[in-house]
JSON list of C-alpha atoms in Angstrom, two decimals:
[
{"chain": "A", "resi": 1, "resn": "ALA", "atom": "CA", "xyz": [40.76, -37.63, 307.63]},
{"chain": "A", "resi": 2, "resn": "GLN", "atom": "CA", "xyz": [40.23, -39.50, 310.85]},
{"chain": "A", "resi": 3, "resn": "LYS", "atom": "CA", "xyz": [42.28, -42.63, 311.09]},
{"chain": "A", "resi": 4, "resn": "VAL", "atom": "CA", "xyz": [43.65, -45.09, 313.63]},
{"chain": "A", "resi": 5, "resn": "THR", "atom": "CA", "xyz": [46.80, -47.06, 312.87]},
{"chain": "A", "resi": 6, "resn": "GLN", "atom": "CA", "xyz": [47.91, -50.13, 314.75]},
{"chain": "A", "resi": 7, "resn": "ALA", "atom": "CA", "xyz": [51.13, -50.98, 312.99]},
{"chain": "A", "resi": 8, "resn": "GLN", "atom": "CA", "xyz": [51.67, -54.29, 314.78]},
{"chain": "A", "resi": 9, "resn": "THR", "atom": "CA", "xyz": [49.49, -56.94, 313.17]},
{"chain": "A", "resi": 10, "resn": "GLU", "atom": "CA", "xyz": [50.65, -59.81, 315.37]},
{"chain": "A", "resi": 11, "resn": "ILE", "atom": "CA", "xyz": [52.82, -60.03, 318.47]},
{"chain": "A", "resi": 12, "resn": "SER", "atom": "CA", "xyz": [54.00, -63.20, 320.17]},
{"chain": "A", "resi": 13, "resn": "VAL", "atom": "CA", "xyz": [55.55, -63.16, 323.62]},
{"chain": "A", "resi": 14, "resn": "VAL", "atom": "CA", "xyz": [56.37, -65.62, 326.35]},
{"chain": "A", "resi": 15, "resn": "GLU", "atom": "CA", "xyz": [54.44, -65.45, 329.58]},
{"chain": "A", "resi": 16, "resn": "LYS", "atom": "CA", "xyz": [55.70, -62.86, 332.07]},
{"chain": "A", "resi": 17, "resn": "GLU", "atom": "CA", "xyz": [57.20, -60.67, 329.37]},
{"chain": "A", "resi": 18, "resn": "ASP", "atom": "CA", "xyz": [56.08, -57.05, 329.14]},
{"chain": "A", "resi": 19, "resn": "VAL", "atom": "CA", "xyz": [54.48, -56.06, 325.84]},
{"chain": "A", "resi": 20, "resn": "THR", "atom": "CA", "xyz": [53.46, -52.72, 324.35]},
{"chain": "A", "resi": 21, "resn": "LEU", "atom": "CA", "xyz": [50.77, -52.34, 321.73]},
{"chain": "A", "resi": 22, "resn": "ASP", "atom": "CA", "xyz": [51.06, -49.21, 319.63]},
{"chain": "A", "resi": 23, "resn": "CYS", "atom": "CA", "xyz": [48.23, -46.95, 318.48]},
{"chain": "A", "resi": 24, "resn": "VAL", "atom": "CA", "xyz": [48.62, -43.81, 316.40]},
{"chain": "A", "resi": 25, "resn": "TYR", "atom": "CA", "xyz": [45.64, -41.68, 315.44]},
{"chain": "A", "resi": 26, "resn": "GLU", "atom": "CA", "xyz": [44.77, -38.81, 313.14]},
{"chain": "A", "resi": 27, "resn": "THR", "atom": "CA", "xyz": [41.92, -36.38, 313.71]},
{"chain": "A", "resi": 28, "resn": "ARG", "atom": "CA", "xyz": [41.07, -32.80, 312.87]},
{"chain": "A", "resi": 29, "resn": "ASP", "atom": "CA", "xyz": [39.04, -32.35, 316.06]},
{"chain": "A", "resi": 30, "resn": "THR", "atom": "CA", "xyz": [40.40, -30.79, 319.22]},
{"chain": "A", "resi": 31, "resn": "THR", "atom": "CA", "xyz": [38.01, -32.81, 321.38]},
{"chain": "A", "resi": 32, "resn": "TYR", "atom": "CA", "xyz": [37.95, -36.55, 320.91]},
{"chain": "A", "resi": 33, "resn": "TYR", "atom": "CA", "xyz": [38.03, -39.84, 322.81]},
{"chain": "A", "resi": 34, "resn": "LEU", "atom": "CA", "xyz": [40.33, -42.80, 322.50]},
{"chain": "A", "resi": 35, "resn": "PHE", "atom": "CA", "xyz": [39.52, -46.36, 323.48]},
{"chain": "A", "resi": 36, "resn": "TRP", "atom": "CA", "xyz": [41.08, -49.76, 323.82]},
{"chain": "A", "resi": 37, "resn": "TYR", "atom": "CA", "xyz": [38.97, -52.90, 323.48]},
{"chain": "A", "resi": 38, "resn": "LYS", "atom": "CA", "xyz": [40.01, -56.52, 323.96]},
{"chain": "A", "resi": 39, "resn": "GLN", "atom": "CA", "xyz": [38.54, -59.31, 321.84]},
{"chain": "A", "resi": 40, "resn": "PRO", "atom": "CA", "xyz": [39.37, -62.81, 323.08]},
{"chain": "A", "resi": 41, "resn": "PRO", "atom": "CA", "xyz": [38.73, -65.85, 320.86]},
{"chain": "A", "resi": 42, "resn": "SER", "atom": "CA", "xyz": [35.18, -66.07, 322.22]},
{"chain": "A", "resi": 43, "resn": "GLY", "atom": "CA", "xyz": [34.38, -62.94, 320.22]},
{"chain": "A", "resi": 44, "resn": "GLU", "atom": "CA", "xyz": [33.07, -60.46, 322.77]},
{"chain": "A", "resi": 45, "resn": "LEU", "atom": "CA", "xyz": [34.58, -57.00, 322.61]},
{"chain": "A", "resi": 46, "resn": "VAL", "atom": "CA", "xyz": [35.56, -56.00, 326.13]},
{"chain": "A", "resi": 47, "resn": "PHE", "atom": "CA", "xyz": [35.93, -52.32, 326.94]},
{"chain": "A", "resi": 48, "resn": "LEU", "atom": "CA", "xyz": [39.26, -51.57, 328.64]},
{"chain": "A", "resi": 49, "resn": "ILE", "atom": "CA", "xyz": [39.71, -47.81, 328.79]},
{"chain": "A", "resi": 50, "resn": "ARG", "atom": "CA", "xyz": [38.49, -44.45, 327.52]},
{"chain": "A", "resi": 51, "resn": "ARG", "atom": "CA", "xyz": [40.65, -41.36, 327.46]},
{"chain": "A", "resi": 52, "resn": "ASN", "atom": "CA", "xyz": [39.54, -37.88, 326.39]},
{"chain": "A", "resi": 53, "resn": "SER", "atom": "CA", "xyz": [41.77, -35.53, 324.50]},
{"chain": "A", "resi": 54, "resn": "PHE", "atom": "CA", "xyz": [42.13, -33.11, 327.41]},
{"chain": "A", "resi": 55, "resn": "ASP", "atom": "CA", "xyz": [43.44, -35.68, 329.82]},
{"chain": "A", "resi": 56, "resn": "GLU", "atom": "CA", "xyz": [47.00, -36.68, 329.07]},
{"chain": "A", "resi": 57, "resn": "GLN", "atom": "CA", "xyz": [47.61, -38.39, 332.36]},
{"chain": "A", "resi": 58, "resn": "ASN", "atom": "CA", "xyz": [48.83, -41.91, 332.03]},
{"chain": "A", "resi": 59, "resn": "GLU", "atom": "CA", "xyz": [46.67, -44.58, 333.61]},
{"chain": "A", "resi": 60, "resn": "ILE", "atom": "CA", "xyz": [47.47, -47.82, 335.32]},
{"chain": "A", "resi": 61, "resn": "SER", "atom": "CA", "xyz": [45.01, -50.59, 336.10]},
{"chain": "A", "resi": 62, "resn": "GLY", "atom": "CA", "xyz": [46.65, -53.64, 337.57]},
{"chain": "A", "resi": 63, "resn": "ARG", "atom": "CA", "xyz": [49.00, -55.06, 334.94]},
{"chain": "A", "resi": 64, "resn": "TYR", "atom": "CA", "xyz": [47.63, -52.73, 332.28]},
{"chain": "A", "resi": 65, "resn": "SER", "atom": "CA", "xyz": [48.89, -49.21, 331.63]},
{"chain": "A", "resi": 66, "resn": "TRP", "atom": "CA", "xyz": [48.23, -46.63, 328.97]},
{"chain": "A", "resi": 67, "resn": "ASN", "atom": "CA", "xyz": [50.49, -43.84, 327.69]},
{"chain": "A", "resi": 68, "resn": "PHE", "atom": "CA", "xyz": [48.66, -40.99, 325.92]},
{"chain": "A", "resi": 69, "resn": "GLN", "atom": "CA", "xyz": [50.84, -38.45, 324.12]},
{"chain": "A", "resi": 70, "resn": "LYS", "atom": "CA", "xyz": [49.07, -35.78, 322.10]},
{"chain": "A", "resi": 71, "resn": "SER", "atom": "CA", "xyz": [52.37, -34.47, 320.76]},
{"chain": "A", "resi": 72, "resn": "THR", "atom": "CA", "xyz": [52.89, -37.71, 318.86]},
{"chain": "A", "resi": 73, "resn": "SER", "atom": "CA", "xyz": [49.18, -38.60, 318.49]},
{"chain": "A", "resi": 74, "resn": "SER", "atom": "CA", "xyz": [49.77, -41.90, 320.20]},
{"chain": "A", "resi": 75, "resn": "PHE", "atom": "CA", "xyz": [47.86, -43.91, 322.76]},
{"chain": "A", "resi": 76, "resn": "ASN", "atom": "CA", "xyz": [49.95, -46.96, 323.57]},
{"chain": "A", "resi": 77, "resn": "PHE", "atom": "CA", "xyz": [48.95, -49.87, 325.77]},
{"chain": "A", "resi": 78, "resn": "THR", "atom": "CA", "xyz": [51.39, -51.86, 327.89]},
{"chain": "A", "resi": 79, "resn": "ILE", "atom": "CA", "xyz": [50.73, -55.19, 329.55]},
{"chain": "A", "resi": 80, "resn": "THR", "atom": "CA", "xyz": [53.20, -55.96, 332.34]},
{"chain": "A", "resi": 81, "resn": "ALA", "atom": "CA", "xyz": [54.05, -59.56, 333.17]},
{"chain": "A", "resi": 82, "resn": "SER", "atom": "CA", "xyz": [51.81, -60.93, 330.45]},
{"chain": "A", "resi": 83, "resn": "GLN", "atom": "CA", "xyz": [49.69, -64.01, 331.04]},
{"chain": "A", "resi": 84, "resn": "VAL", "atom": "CA", "xyz": [48.17, -66.58, 328.71]},
{"chain": "A", "resi": 85, "resn": "VAL", "atom": "CA", "xyz": [44.72, -65.10, 329.41]},
{"chain": "A", "resi": 86, "resn": "ASP", "atom": "CA", "xyz": [45.92, -61.87, 327.79]},
{"chain": "A", "resi": 87, "resn": "SER", "atom": "CA", "xyz": [45.95, -63.62, 324.41]},
{"chain": "A", "resi": 88, "resn": "ALA", "atom": "CA", "xyz": [43.43, -61.74, 322.29]},
{"chain": "A", "resi": 89, "resn": "VAL", "atom": "CA", "xyz": [43.03, -59.18, 319.55]},
{"chain": "A", "resi": 90, "resn": "TYR", "atom": "CA", "xyz": [43.31, -55.65, 320.88]},
{"chain": "A", "resi": 91, "resn": "PHE", "atom": "CA", "xyz": [41.62, -52.77, 319.08]},
{"chain": "A", "resi": 92, "resn": "CYS", "atom": "CA", "xyz": [42.34, -49.10, 319.47]},
{"chain": "A", "resi": 93, "resn": "ALA", "atom": "CA", "xyz": [39.47, -46.79, 318.46]},
{"chain": "A", "resi": 94, "resn": "LEU", "atom": "CA", "xyz": [38.79, -43.07, 318.09]},
{"chain": "A", "resi": 95, "resn": "SER", "atom": "CA", "xyz": [35.46, -41.36, 318.76]},
{"chain": "A", "resi": 96, "resn": "GLU", "atom": "CA", "xyz": [35.00, -37.89, 317.49]},
{"chain": "A", "resi": 97, "resn": "HIS", "atom": "CA", "xyz": [33.34, -35.13, 319.51]},
{"chain": "A", "resi": 98, "resn": "THR", "atom": "CA", "xyz": [31.65, -33.64, 316.46]},
{"chain": "A", "resi": 99, "resn": "TYR", "atom": "CA", "xyz": [28.16, -35.01, 316.43]},
{"chain": "A", "resi": 100, "resn": "ASN", "atom": "CA", "xyz": [26.81, -36.44, 313.25]},
{"chain": "A", "resi": 101, "resn": "ALA", "atom": "CA", "xyz": [23.20, -37.10, 312.32]},
{"chain": "A", "resi": 102, "resn": "GLY", "atom": "CA", "xyz": [21.10, -37.98, 315.35]},
{"chain": "A", "resi": 103, "resn": "ASN", "atom": "CA", "xyz": [23.74, -36.83, 317.77]},
{"chain": "A", "resi": 104, "resn": "ASN", "atom": "CA", "xyz": [25.51, -40.15, 317.56]},
{"chain": "A", "resi": 105, "resn": "ARG", "atom": "CA", "xyz": [29.18, -40.89, 317.72]},
{"chain": "A", "resi": 106, "resn": "LYS", "atom": "CA", "xyz": [30.95, -43.26, 315.40]},
{"chain": "A", "resi": 107, "resn": "LEU", "atom": "CA", "xyz": [33.98, -45.25, 316.38]},
{"chain": "A", "resi": 108, "resn": "ILE", "atom": "CA", "xyz": [36.90, -45.30, 314.00]},
{"chain": "A", "resi": 109, "resn": "TRP", "atom": "CA", "xyz": [38.75, -48.54, 314.52]},
{"chain": "A", "resi": 110, "resn": "GLY", "atom": "CA", "xyz": [42.32, -49.61, 314.03]},
{"chain": "A", "resi": 111, "resn": "LEU", "atom": "CA", "xyz": [42.87, -52.96, 312.34]},
{"chain": "A", "resi": 112, "resn": "GLY", "atom": "CA", "xyz": [43.77, -54.60, 315.63]},
{"chain": "A", "resi": 113, "resn": "THR", "atom": "CA", "xyz": [46.83, -56.29, 317.06]},
{"chain": "A", "resi": 114, "resn": "SER", "atom": "CA", "xyz": [46.68, -60.01, 317.68]},
{"chain": "A", "resi": 115, "resn": "LEU", "atom": "CA", "xyz": [48.60, -60.84, 320.84]},
{"chain": "A", "resi": 116, "resn": "ALA", "atom": "CA", "xyz": [49.65, -64.40, 321.58]},
{"chain": "A", "resi": 117, "resn": "VAL", "atom": "CA", "xyz": [51.07, -65.08, 325.02]},
{"chain": "A", "resi": 118, "resn": "ASN", "atom": "CA", "xyz": [52.75, -68.45, 325.14]},
{"chain": "A", "resi": 119, "resn": "PRO", "atom": "CA", "xyz": [53.36, -70.44, 328.33]},
{"chain": "B", "resi": 1, "resn": "ASP", "atom": "CA", "xyz": [26.58, -54.21, 335.43]},
{"chain": "B", "resi": 2, "resn": "THR", "atom": "CA", "xyz": [27.73, -53.64, 331.89]},
{"chain": "B", "resi": 3, "resn": "GLU", "atom": "CA", "xyz": [26.01, -56.60, 330.27]},
{"chain": "B", "resi": 4, "resn": "VAL", "atom": "CA", "xyz": [24.63, -56.90, 326.80]},
{"chain": "B", "resi": 5, "resn": "THR", "atom": "CA", "xyz": [23.21, -60.30, 325.86]},
{"chain": "B", "resi": 6, "resn": "GLN", "atom": "CA", "xyz": [22.74, -61.74, 322.40]},
{"chain": "B", "resi": 7, "resn": "THR", "atom": "CA", "xyz": [20.93, -64.79, 321.10]},
{"chain": "B", "resi": 8, "resn": "PRO", "atom": "CA", "xyz": [21.57, -67.13, 319.49]},
{"chain": "B", "resi": 9, "resn": "LYS", "atom": "CA", "xyz": [25.30, -67.60, 319.91]},
{"chain": "B", "resi": 10, "resn": "HIS", "atom": "CA", "xyz": [25.55, -69.50, 316.65]},
{"chain": "B", "resi": 11, "resn": "LEU", "atom": "CA", "xyz": [23.25, -69.59, 313.63]},
{"chain": "B", "resi": 12, "resn": "VAL", "atom": "CA", "xyz": [23.41, -71.54, 310.40]},
{"chain": "B", "resi": 13, "resn": "MET", "atom": "CA", "xyz": [20.92, -70.60, 307.73]},
{"chain": "B", "resi": 14, "resn": "GLY", "atom": "CA", "xyz": [20.25, -71.19, 304.08]},
{"chain": "B", "resi": 15, "resn": "MET", "atom": "CA", "xyz": [19.95, -68.39, 301.58]},
{"chain": "B", "resi": 16, "resn": "THR", "atom": "CA", "xyz": [16.16, -68.70, 301.48]},
{"chain": "B", "resi": 17, "resn": "ASN", "atom": "CA", "xyz": [15.64, -68.74, 305.24]},
{"chain": "B", "resi": 18, "resn": "LYS", "atom": "CA", "xyz": [14.31, -65.98, 307.48]},
{"chain": "B", "resi": 19, "resn": "LYS", "atom": "CA", "xyz": [15.88, -65.66, 310.89]},
{"chain": "B", "resi": 20, "resn": "SER", "atom": "CA", "xyz": [16.31, -63.04, 313.60]},
{"chain": "B", "resi": 21, "resn": "LEU", "atom": "CA", "xyz": [19.12, -62.04, 315.92]},
{"chain": "B", "resi": 22, "resn": "LYS", "atom": "CA", "xyz": [18.23, -60.64, 319.31]},
{"chain": "B", "resi": 23, "resn": "CYS", "atom": "CA", "xyz": [20.03, -58.27, 321.62]},
{"chain": "B", "resi": 24, "resn": "GLU", "atom": "CA", "xyz": [19.05, -57.13, 325.11]},
{"chain": "B", "resi": 25, "resn": "GLN", "atom": "CA", "xyz": [20.45, -54.74, 327.67]},
{"chain": "B", "resi": 26, "resn": "HIS", "atom": "CA", "xyz": [19.16, -53.74, 331.09]},
{"chain": "B", "resi": 27, "resn": "MET", "atom": "CA", "xyz": [21.51, -50.88, 331.80]},
{"chain": "B", "resi": 28, "resn": "GLY", "atom": "CA", "xyz": [18.99, -48.20, 330.86]},
{"chain": "B", "resi": 29, "resn": "HIS", "atom": "CA", "xyz": [21.01, -47.31, 327.81]},
{"chain": "B", "resi": 30, "resn": "ARG", "atom": "CA", "xyz": [19.16, -45.34, 325.13]},
{"chain": "B", "resi": 31, "resn": "ALA", "atom": "CA", "xyz": [21.40, -46.01, 322.15]},
{"chain": "B", "resi": 32, "resn": "MET", "atom": "CA", "xyz": [21.90, -49.44, 320.59]},
{"chain": "B", "resi": 33, "resn": "TYR", "atom": "CA", "xyz": [24.06, -50.55, 317.71]},
{"chain": "B", "resi": 34, "resn": "TRP", "atom": "CA", "xyz": [24.51, -53.43, 315.26]},
{"chain": "B", "resi": 35, "resn": "TYR", "atom": "CA", "xyz": [27.95, -54.22, 313.92]},
{"chain": "B", "resi": 36, "resn": "LYS", "atom": "CA", "xyz": [29.20, -56.83, 311.46]},
{"chain": "B", "resi": 37, "resn": "GLN", "atom": "CA", "xyz": [32.68, -58.24, 311.90]},
{"chain": "B", "resi": 38, "resn": "LYS", "atom": "CA", "xyz": [34.53, -60.42, 309.43]},
{"chain": "B", "resi": 39, "resn": "ALA", "atom": "CA", "xyz": [37.50, -62.52, 310.52]},
{"chain": "B", "resi": 40, "resn": "LYS", "atom": "CA", "xyz": [40.66, -60.55, 311.25]},
{"chain": "B", "resi": 41, "resn": "LYS", "atom": "CA", "xyz": [38.90, -57.22, 310.66]},
{"chain": "B", "resi": 42, "resn": "PRO", "atom": "CA", "xyz": [37.55, -54.53, 312.99]},
{"chain": "B", "resi": 43, "resn": "PRO", "atom": "CA", "xyz": [33.80, -54.22, 313.49]},
{"chain": "B", "resi": 44, "resn": "GLU", "atom": "CA", "xyz": [31.80, -52.38, 310.82]},
{"chain": "B", "resi": 45, "resn": "LEU", "atom": "CA", "xyz": [28.86, -50.27, 311.95]},
{"chain": "B", "resi": 46, "resn": "MET", "atom": "CA", "xyz": [25.55, -51.26, 310.40]},
{"chain": "B", "resi": 47, "resn": "PHE", "atom": "CA", "xyz": [22.76, -49.48, 312.31]},
{"chain": "B", "resi": 48, "resn": "VAL", "atom": "CA", "xyz": [22.30, -47.15, 315.26]},
{"chain": "B", "resi": 49, "resn": "TYR", "atom": "CA", "xyz": [19.08, -46.74, 317.22]},
{"chain": "B", "resi": 50, "resn": "SER", "atom": "CA", "xyz": [18.72, -43.69, 319.39]},
{"chain": "B", "resi": 51, "resn": "TYR", "atom": "CA", "xyz": [15.74, -43.49, 321.78]},
{"chain": "B", "resi": 52, "resn": "GLU", "atom": "CA", "xyz": [14.18, -46.39, 319.86]},
{"chain": "B", "resi": 53, "resn": "LYS", "atom": "CA", "xyz": [14.39, -44.63, 316.53]},
{"chain": "B", "resi": 54, "resn": "LEU", "atom": "CA", "xyz": [16.69, -45.56, 313.69]},
{"chain": "B", "resi": 55, "resn": "SER", "atom": "CA", "xyz": [19.25, -42.76, 313.42]},
{"chain": "B", "resi": 56, "resn": "ILE", "atom": "CA", "xyz": [22.01, -44.29, 311.31]},
{"chain": "B", "resi": 57, "resn": "ASN", "atom": "CA", "xyz": [21.86, -46.85, 308.51]},
{"chain": "B", "resi": 58, "resn": "GLU", "atom": "CA", "xyz": [25.27, -47.34, 306.99]},
{"chain": "B", "resi": 59, "resn": "SER", "atom": "CA", "xyz": [23.87, -48.22, 303.55]},
{"chain": "B", "resi": 60, "resn": "VAL", "atom": "CA", "xyz": [23.17, -51.77, 304.66]},
{"chain": "B", "resi": 61, "resn": "PRO", "atom": "CA", "xyz": [21.39, -54.03, 302.10]},
{"chain": "B", "resi": 62, "resn": "SER", "atom": "CA", "xyz": [17.67, -54.41, 302.67]},
{"chain": "B", "resi": 63, "resn": "ARG", "atom": "CA", "xyz": [18.07, -58.13, 303.40]},
{"chain": "B", "resi": 64, "resn": "PHE", "atom": "CA", "xyz": [19.08, -56.89, 306.87]},
{"chain": "B", "resi": 65, "resn": "SER", "atom": "CA", "xyz": [16.16, -55.29, 308.70]},
{"chain": "B", "resi": 66, "resn": "PRO", "atom": "CA", "xyz": [16.63, -53.83, 312.19]},
{"chain": "B", "resi": 67, "resn": "GLU", "atom": "CA", "xyz": [13.92, -53.38, 314.75]},
{"chain": "B", "resi": 68, "resn": "CYS", "atom": "CA", "xyz": [13.87, -51.78, 318.20]},
{"chain": "B", "resi": 69, "resn": "PRO", "atom": "CA", "xyz": [10.66, -52.92, 320.00]},
{"chain": "B", "resi": 70, "resn": "ASN", "atom": "CA", "xyz": [11.59, -51.06, 323.19]},
{"chain": "B", "resi": 71, "resn": "SER", "atom": "CA", "xyz": [14.51, -49.38, 324.87]},
{"chain": "B", "resi": 72, "resn": "SER", "atom": "CA", "xyz": [15.99, -52.68, 326.06]},
{"chain": "B", "resi": 73, "resn": "LEU", "atom": "CA", "xyz": [15.65, -54.80, 322.95]},
{"chain": "B", "resi": 74, "resn": "LEU", "atom": "CA", "xyz": [17.18, -54.73, 319.49]},
{"chain": "B", "resi": 75, "resn": "ASN", "atom": "CA", "xyz": [16.49, -57.23, 316.75]},
{"chain": "B", "resi": 76, "resn": "LEU", "atom": "CA", "xyz": [18.09, -57.85, 313.39]},
{"chain": "B", "resi": 77, "resn": "HIS", "atom": "CA", "xyz": [15.86, -59.66, 310.92]},
{"chain": "B", "resi": 78, "resn": "LEU", "atom": "CA", "xyz": [17.63, -61.61, 308.22]},
{"chain": "B", "resi": 79, "resn": "HIS", "atom": "CA", "xyz": [16.15, -62.66, 304.89]},
{"chain": "B", "resi": 80, "resn": "ALA", "atom": "CA", "xyz": [17.65, -64.01, 301.67]},
{"chain": "B", "resi": 81, "resn": "LEU", "atom": "CA", "xyz": [21.20, -63.63, 302.88]},
{"chain": "B", "resi": 82, "resn": "GLN", "atom": "CA", "xyz": [24.25, -64.40, 300.81]},
{"chain": "B", "resi": 83, "resn": "PRO", "atom": "CA", "xyz": [27.25, -66.54, 301.82]},
{"chain": "B", "resi": 84, "resn": "GLU", "atom": "CA", "xyz": [29.35, -63.36, 302.08]},
{"chain": "B", "resi": 85, "resn": "ASP", "atom": "CA", "xyz": [27.07, -62.24, 304.90]},
{"chain": "B", "resi": 86, "resn": "SER", "atom": "CA", "xyz": [28.62, -64.93, 307.10]},
{"chain": "B", "resi": 87, "resn": "ALA", "atom": "CA", "xyz": [30.26, -63.06, 309.97]},
{"chain": "B", "resi": 88, "resn": "LEU", "atom": "CA", "xyz": [30.15, -62.26, 313.67]},
{"chain": "B", "resi": 89, "resn": "TYR", "atom": "CA", "xyz": [27.26, -59.89, 314.41]},
{"chain": "B", "resi": 90, "resn": "LEU", "atom": "CA", "xyz": [27.82, -57.73, 317.45]},
{"chain": "B", "resi": 91, "resn": "CYS", "atom": "CA", "xyz": [25.32, -55.67, 319.35]},
{"chain": "B", "resi": 92, "resn": "ALA", "atom": "CA", "xyz": [26.38, -52.74, 321.53]},
{"chain": "B", "resi": 93, "resn": "SER", "atom": "CA", "xyz": [24.75, -50.12, 323.69]},
{"chain": "B", "resi": 94, "resn": "SER", "atom": "CA", "xyz": [25.67, -46.79, 325.22]},
{"chain": "B", "resi": 95, "resn": "GLN", "atom": "CA", "xyz": [23.99, -44.50, 327.76]},
{"chain": "B", "resi": 96, "resn": "GLY", "atom": "CA", "xyz": [22.88, -42.12, 325.09]},
{"chain": "B", "resi": 97, "resn": "PRO", "atom": "CA", "xyz": [23.51, -41.32, 321.46]},
{"chain": "B", "resi": 98, "resn": "GLY", "atom": "CA", "xyz": [26.27, -38.93, 322.41]},
{"chain": "B", "resi": 99, "resn": "GLU", "atom": "CA", "xyz": [27.63, -41.13, 325.18]},
{"chain": "B", "resi": 100, "resn": "LYS", "atom": "CA", "xyz": [31.19, -41.99, 324.62]},
{"chain": "B", "resi": 101, "resn": "THR", "atom": "CA", "xyz": [31.53, -45.64, 325.59]},
{"chain": "B", "resi": 102, "resn": "GLN", "atom": "CA", "xyz": [29.87, -48.51, 323.76]},
{"chain": "B", "resi": 103, "resn": "TYR", "atom": "CA", "xyz": [29.48, -51.81, 325.56]},
{"chain": "B", "resi": 104, "resn": "PHE", "atom": "CA", "xyz": [29.34, -54.93, 323.43]},
{"chain": "B", "resi": 105, "resn": "GLY", "atom": "CA", "xyz": [27.54, -58.25, 323.65]},
{"chain": "B", "resi": 106, "resn": "PRO", "atom": "CA", "xyz": [29.18, -61.61, 322.96]},
{"chain": "B", "resi": 107, "resn": "GLY", "atom": "CA", "xyz": [28.00, -61.69, 319.36]},
{"chain": "B", "resi": 108, "resn": "THR", "atom": "CA", "xyz": [26.20, -64.14, 317.10]},
{"chain": "B", "resi": 109, "resn": "ARG", "atom": "CA", "xyz": [28.32, -66.18, 314.71]},
{"chain": "B", "resi": 110, "resn": "LEU", "atom": "CA", "xyz": [26.32, -66.48, 311.51]},
{"chain": "B", "resi": 111, "resn": "LEU", "atom": "CA", "xyz": [27.02, -68.95, 308.73]},
{"chain": "B", "resi": 112, "resn": "VAL", "atom": "CA", "xyz": [25.04, -68.66, 305.50]},
{"chain": "B", "resi": 113, "resn": "LEU", "atom": "CA", "xyz": [25.09, -71.74, 303.31]}
]
């Protein structure tokens, strides 16, 4: 069965600390996509990154970096030098390549990690 | 510009009221989605419209009625809701039904009294 596990429910750090959010997934498909979304207290889900299953290169975007390892079915997210504005709930999600009815994709969501960055 | 807008931002309604949530995108996307999100939970898919036709209904109660008047607009009509329907309702869109990335609006916080 397809599943996304975010084992860390809540993380609290002090500003400028580095923090890693873990994401482990299960899928039977060989082609799939992984995502991270950020949800600040305002409620909007902000898209951060998409990674397809054939691209295991790590990615860096400013203070954000992502480590994709197919061997361990993990797609971890690291924030370097965290800031108060990084406080949010972060969701990891899996989108399967196999099309369902109407050629749509469904996102399978982890339960989210609530990150609090304290000044 | 990856912007999806939703109105209203907040809505309080009684169980006998009829109200509508609206969602709009001008990115030329051809797939649009409604999600329901309860506190401290991930979003739950409700409906998917693909090329203005309903393609997925995740067994949502009939008191929720979606409508897609055109490729840019998505409505969710609400009638005879229950207090347990109180939640954040999120709209999203993607380039096409098979497109991989969904972009979300800011949501409507609904309270049913």
